[in-house]
PDB file of C-alpha atoms in Angstrom:
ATOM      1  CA  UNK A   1     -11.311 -17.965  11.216  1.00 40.00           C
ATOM      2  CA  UNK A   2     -13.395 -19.717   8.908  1.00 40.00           C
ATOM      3  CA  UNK A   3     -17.077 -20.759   8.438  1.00 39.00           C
ATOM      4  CA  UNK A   4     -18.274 -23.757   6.151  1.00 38.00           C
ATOM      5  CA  UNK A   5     -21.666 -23.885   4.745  1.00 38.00           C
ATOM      6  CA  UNK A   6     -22.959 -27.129   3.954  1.00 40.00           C
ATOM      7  CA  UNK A   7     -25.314 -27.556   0.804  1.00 40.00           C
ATOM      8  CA  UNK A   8     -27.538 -30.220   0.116  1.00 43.00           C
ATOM      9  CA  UNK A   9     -29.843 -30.345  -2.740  1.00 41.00           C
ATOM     10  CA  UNK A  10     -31.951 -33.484  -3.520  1.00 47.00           C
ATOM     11  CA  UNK A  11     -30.278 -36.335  -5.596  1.00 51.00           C
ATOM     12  CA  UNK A  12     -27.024 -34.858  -5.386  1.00 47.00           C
ATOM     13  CA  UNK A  13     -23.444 -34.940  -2.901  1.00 48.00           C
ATOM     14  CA  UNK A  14     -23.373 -32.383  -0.547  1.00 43.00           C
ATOM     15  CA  UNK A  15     -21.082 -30.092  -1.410  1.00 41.00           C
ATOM     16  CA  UNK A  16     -19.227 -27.759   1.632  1.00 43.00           C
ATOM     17  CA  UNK A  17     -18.109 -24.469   0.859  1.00 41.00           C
ATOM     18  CA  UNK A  18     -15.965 -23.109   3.537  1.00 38.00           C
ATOM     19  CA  UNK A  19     -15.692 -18.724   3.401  1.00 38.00           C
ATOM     20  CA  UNK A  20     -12.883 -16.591   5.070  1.00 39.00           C
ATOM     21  CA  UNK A  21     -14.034 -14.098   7.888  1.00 38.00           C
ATOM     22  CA  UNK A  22     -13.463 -11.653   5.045  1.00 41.00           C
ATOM     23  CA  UNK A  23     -15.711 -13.355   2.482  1.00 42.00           C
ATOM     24  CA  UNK A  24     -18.394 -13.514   5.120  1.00 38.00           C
ATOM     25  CA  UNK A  25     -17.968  -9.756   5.847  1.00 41.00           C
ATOM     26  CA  UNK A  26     -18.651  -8.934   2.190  1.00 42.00           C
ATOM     27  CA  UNK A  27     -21.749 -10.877   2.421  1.00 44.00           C
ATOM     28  CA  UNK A  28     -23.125  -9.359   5.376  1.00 47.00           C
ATOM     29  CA  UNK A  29     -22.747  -5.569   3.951  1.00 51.00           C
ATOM     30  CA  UNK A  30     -19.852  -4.824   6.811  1.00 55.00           C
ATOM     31  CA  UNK A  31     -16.832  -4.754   3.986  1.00 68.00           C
ATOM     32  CA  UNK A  32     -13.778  -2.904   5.230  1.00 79.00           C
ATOM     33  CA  UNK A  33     -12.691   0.169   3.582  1.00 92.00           C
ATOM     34  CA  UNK A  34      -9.925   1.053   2.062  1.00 95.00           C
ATOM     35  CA  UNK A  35      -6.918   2.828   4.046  1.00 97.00           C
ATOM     36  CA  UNK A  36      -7.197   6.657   3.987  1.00 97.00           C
ATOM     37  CA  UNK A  37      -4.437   7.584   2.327  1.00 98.00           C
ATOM     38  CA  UNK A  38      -5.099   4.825  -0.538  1.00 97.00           C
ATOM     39  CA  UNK A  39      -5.186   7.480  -3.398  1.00 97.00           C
ATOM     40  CA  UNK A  40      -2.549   9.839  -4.330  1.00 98.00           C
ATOM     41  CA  UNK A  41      -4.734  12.704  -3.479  1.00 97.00           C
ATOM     42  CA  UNK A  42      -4.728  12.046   0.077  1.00 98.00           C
ATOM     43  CA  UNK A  43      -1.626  10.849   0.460  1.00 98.00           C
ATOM     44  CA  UNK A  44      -0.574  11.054   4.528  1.00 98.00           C
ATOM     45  CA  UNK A  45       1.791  14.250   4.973  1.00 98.00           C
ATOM     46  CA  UNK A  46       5.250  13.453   7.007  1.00 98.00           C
ATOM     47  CA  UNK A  47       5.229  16.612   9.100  1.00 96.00           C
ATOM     48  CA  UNK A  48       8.151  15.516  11.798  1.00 93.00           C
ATOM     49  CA  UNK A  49      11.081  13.197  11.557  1.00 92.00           C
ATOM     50  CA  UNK A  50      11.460  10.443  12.781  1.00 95.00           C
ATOM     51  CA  UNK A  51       8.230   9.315  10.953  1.00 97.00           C
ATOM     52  CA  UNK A  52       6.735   5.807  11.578  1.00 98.00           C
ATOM     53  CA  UNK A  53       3.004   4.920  10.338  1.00 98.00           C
ATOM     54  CA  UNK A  54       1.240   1.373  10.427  1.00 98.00           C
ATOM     55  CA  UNK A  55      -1.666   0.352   8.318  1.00 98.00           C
ATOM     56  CA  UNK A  56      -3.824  -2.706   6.894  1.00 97.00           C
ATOM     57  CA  UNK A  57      -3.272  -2.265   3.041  1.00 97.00           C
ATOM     58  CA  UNK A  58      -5.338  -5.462   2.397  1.00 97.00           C
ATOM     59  CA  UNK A  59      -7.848  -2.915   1.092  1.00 96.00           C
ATOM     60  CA  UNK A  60      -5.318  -0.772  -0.381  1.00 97.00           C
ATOM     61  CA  UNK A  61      -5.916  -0.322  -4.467  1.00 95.00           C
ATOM     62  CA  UNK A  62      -4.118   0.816  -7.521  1.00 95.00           C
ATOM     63  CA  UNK A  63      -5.741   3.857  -9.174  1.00 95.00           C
ATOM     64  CA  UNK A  64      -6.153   4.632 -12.778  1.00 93.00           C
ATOM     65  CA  UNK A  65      -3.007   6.300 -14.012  1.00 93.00           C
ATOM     66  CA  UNK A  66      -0.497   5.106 -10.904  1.00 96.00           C
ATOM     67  CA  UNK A  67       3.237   4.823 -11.551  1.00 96.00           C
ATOM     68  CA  UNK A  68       4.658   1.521 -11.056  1.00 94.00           C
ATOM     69  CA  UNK A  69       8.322   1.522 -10.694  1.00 92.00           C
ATOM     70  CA  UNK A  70      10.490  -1.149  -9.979  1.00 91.00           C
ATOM     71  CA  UNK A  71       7.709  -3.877  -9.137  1.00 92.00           C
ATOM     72  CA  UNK A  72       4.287  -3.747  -9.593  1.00 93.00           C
ATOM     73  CA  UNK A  73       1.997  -3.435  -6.543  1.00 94.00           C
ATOM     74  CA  UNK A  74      -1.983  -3.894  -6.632  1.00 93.00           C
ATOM     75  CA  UNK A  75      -1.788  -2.327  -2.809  1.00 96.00           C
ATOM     76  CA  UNK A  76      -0.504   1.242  -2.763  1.00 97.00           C
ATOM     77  CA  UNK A  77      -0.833   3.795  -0.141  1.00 98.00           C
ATOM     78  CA  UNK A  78       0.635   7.109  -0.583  1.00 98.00           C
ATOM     79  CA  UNK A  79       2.627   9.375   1.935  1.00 98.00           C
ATOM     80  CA  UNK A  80       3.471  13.347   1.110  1.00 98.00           C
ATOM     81  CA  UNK A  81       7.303  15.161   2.270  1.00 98.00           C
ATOM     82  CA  UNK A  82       8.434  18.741   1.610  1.00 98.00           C
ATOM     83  CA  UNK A  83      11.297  19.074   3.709  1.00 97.00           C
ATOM     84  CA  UNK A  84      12.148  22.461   5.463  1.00 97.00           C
ATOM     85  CA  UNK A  85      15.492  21.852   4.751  1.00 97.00           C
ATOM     86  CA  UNK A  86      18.078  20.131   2.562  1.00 97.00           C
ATOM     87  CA  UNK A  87      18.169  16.672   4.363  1.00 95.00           C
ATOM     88  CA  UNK A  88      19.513  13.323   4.317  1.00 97.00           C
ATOM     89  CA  UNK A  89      16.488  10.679   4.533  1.00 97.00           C
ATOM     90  CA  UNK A  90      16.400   7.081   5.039  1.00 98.00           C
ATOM     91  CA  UNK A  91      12.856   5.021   4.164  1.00 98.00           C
ATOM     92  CA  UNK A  92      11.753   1.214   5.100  1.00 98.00           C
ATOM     93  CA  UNK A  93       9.036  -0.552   5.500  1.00 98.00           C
ATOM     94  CA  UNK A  94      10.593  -2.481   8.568  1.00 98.00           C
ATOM     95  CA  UNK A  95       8.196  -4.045  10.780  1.00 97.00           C
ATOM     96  CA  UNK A  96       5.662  -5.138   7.641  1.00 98.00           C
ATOM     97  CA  UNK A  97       4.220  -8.625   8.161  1.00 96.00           C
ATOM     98  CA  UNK A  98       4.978  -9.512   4.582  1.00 96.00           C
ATOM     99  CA  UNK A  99       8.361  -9.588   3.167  1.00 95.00           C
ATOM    100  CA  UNK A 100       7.877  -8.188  -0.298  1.00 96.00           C
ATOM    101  CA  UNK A 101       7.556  -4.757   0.337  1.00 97.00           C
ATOM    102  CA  UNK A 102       8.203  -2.192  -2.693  1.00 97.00           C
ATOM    103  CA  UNK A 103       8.462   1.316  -2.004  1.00 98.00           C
ATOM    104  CA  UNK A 104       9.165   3.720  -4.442  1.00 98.00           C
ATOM    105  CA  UNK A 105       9.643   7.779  -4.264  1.00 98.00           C
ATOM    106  CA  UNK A 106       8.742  10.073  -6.294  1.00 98.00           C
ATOM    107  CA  UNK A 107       9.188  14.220  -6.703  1.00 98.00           C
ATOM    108  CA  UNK A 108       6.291  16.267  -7.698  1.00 98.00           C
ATOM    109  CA  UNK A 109       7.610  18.270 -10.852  1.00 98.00           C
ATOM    110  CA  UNK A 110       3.817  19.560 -11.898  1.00 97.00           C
ATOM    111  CA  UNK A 111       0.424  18.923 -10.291  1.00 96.00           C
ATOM    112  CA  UNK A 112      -1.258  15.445  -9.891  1.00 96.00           C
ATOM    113  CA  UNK A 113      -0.564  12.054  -9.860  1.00 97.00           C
ATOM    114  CA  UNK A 114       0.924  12.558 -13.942  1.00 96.00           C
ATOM    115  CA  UNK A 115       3.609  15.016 -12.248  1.00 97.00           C
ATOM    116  CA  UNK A 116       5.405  12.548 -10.519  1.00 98.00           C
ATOM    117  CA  UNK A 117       9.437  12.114 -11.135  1.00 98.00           C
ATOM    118  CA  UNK A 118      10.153   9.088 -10.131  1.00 98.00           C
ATOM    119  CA  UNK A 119      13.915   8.792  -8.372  1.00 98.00           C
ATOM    120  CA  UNK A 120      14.677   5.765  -6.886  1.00 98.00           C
ATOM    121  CA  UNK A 121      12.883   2.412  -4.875  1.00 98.00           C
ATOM    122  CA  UNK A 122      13.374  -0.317  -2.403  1.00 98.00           C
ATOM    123  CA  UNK A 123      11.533  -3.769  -2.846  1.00 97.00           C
ATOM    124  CA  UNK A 124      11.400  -6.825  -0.259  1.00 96.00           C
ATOM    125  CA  UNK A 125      13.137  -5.069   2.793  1.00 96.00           C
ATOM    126  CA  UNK A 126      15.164  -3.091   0.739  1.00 97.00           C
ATOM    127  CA  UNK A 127      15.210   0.765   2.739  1.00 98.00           C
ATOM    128  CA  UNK A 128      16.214   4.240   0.387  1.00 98.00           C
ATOM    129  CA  UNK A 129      18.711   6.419   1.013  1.00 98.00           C
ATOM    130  CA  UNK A 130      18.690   9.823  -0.137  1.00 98.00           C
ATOM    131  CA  UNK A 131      19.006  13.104   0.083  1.00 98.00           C
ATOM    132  CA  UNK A 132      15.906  15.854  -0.645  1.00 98.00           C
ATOM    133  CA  UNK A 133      16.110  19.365  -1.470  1.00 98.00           C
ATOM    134  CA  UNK A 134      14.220  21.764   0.776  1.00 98.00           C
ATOM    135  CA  UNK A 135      10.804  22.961  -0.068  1.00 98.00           C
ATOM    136  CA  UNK A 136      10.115  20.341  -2.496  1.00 98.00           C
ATOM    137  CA  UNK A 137       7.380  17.931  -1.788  1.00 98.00           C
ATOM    138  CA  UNK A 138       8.070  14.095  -2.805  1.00 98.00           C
ATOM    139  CA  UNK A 139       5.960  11.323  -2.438  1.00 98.00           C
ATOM    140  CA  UNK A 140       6.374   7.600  -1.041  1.00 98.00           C
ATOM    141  CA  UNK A 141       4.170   4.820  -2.867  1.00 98.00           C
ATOM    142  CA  UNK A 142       4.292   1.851  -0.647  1.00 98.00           C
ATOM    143  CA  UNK A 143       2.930  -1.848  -0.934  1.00 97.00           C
ATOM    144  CA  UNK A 144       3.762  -5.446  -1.730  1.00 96.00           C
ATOM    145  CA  UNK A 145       4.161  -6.957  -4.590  1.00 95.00           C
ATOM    146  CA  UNK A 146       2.411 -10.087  -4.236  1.00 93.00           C
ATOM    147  CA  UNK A 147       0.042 -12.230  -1.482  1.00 81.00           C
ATOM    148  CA  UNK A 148      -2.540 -10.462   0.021  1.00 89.00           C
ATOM    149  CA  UNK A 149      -0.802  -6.980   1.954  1.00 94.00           C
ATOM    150  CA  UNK A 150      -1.046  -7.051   5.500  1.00 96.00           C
ATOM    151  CA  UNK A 151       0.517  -4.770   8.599  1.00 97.00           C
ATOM    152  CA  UNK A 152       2.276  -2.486   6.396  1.00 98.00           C
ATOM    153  CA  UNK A 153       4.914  -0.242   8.253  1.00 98.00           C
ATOM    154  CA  UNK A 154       5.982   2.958   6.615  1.00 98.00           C
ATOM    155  CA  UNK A 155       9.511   4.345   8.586  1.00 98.00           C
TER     156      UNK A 155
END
């Protein structure tokens, strides 16, 4: 939805400016925050398999110091594994209302975001395949690479 705003001064056109629901939300101090798992420090922990998670990563960021791998994403939420045991683990982002979808995975090799190993990715529908080693924790970064984010599904 959309709202125009029509300005008129004297001795000129009027000019209409028409502002996005969004935009309008700024304005009126109700902006929406950002997704809680949009930093690496509280990324979303995958306790039970199957997993499935659905956000709105339109508010998602990109904070200083985050690996990019495979294509860049200004969206990013984060999501934290340590298997129990050795498994065999397939990750999509099937069900995202936006096709280019990159999710990459990492393994935590030393403490904070800079202790990241990153393994292997999936961009616009691609899923990864892999298998993890028990009682190490790895970490998904997902997003889209370009538009605006949307519905983002993490499977």
């Amino acid at each position: 939805m959309c709202r125009s705003v029509i300005l008129r001064t004297l001795n000129s056109p009027i000019i209409v400016v028409t502002l996005g629901v969004s935009l309008l939300g700024l304005f009126a101090g109700t902006a929406v925050a950002a997704p809680p798992n949009d930093n690496f420090d509280a990324a979303t922990a995958i306790t039970a398999s199957p997993f499935s998670d659905s956000l709105d990563n339109t508010t998602a960021t990109t904070e200083p110091g985050e690996p990019q791998f495979c294509q860049f994403s200004q969206r990013t939420v984060w999501y934290s594994f340590t298997p129990t045991a050795n498994a065999l683990v397939r990750a999509d982002m099937a069900g995202s209302n936006f096709g280019d979808t990159v999710l990459n995975l990492y393994q935590a090799v030393a403490p904070g975001i800079t202790g990241l190993n990153f393994l292997t990715c999936a961009t616009f529908g691609g899923a990864i395949s892999t298998s993890l080693n028990a009682g190490a924790t790895y970490y998904f970064q997902a997003g889209n690479a370009f538009g605006g984010g949307g519905n983002l599904h993490m499977n």
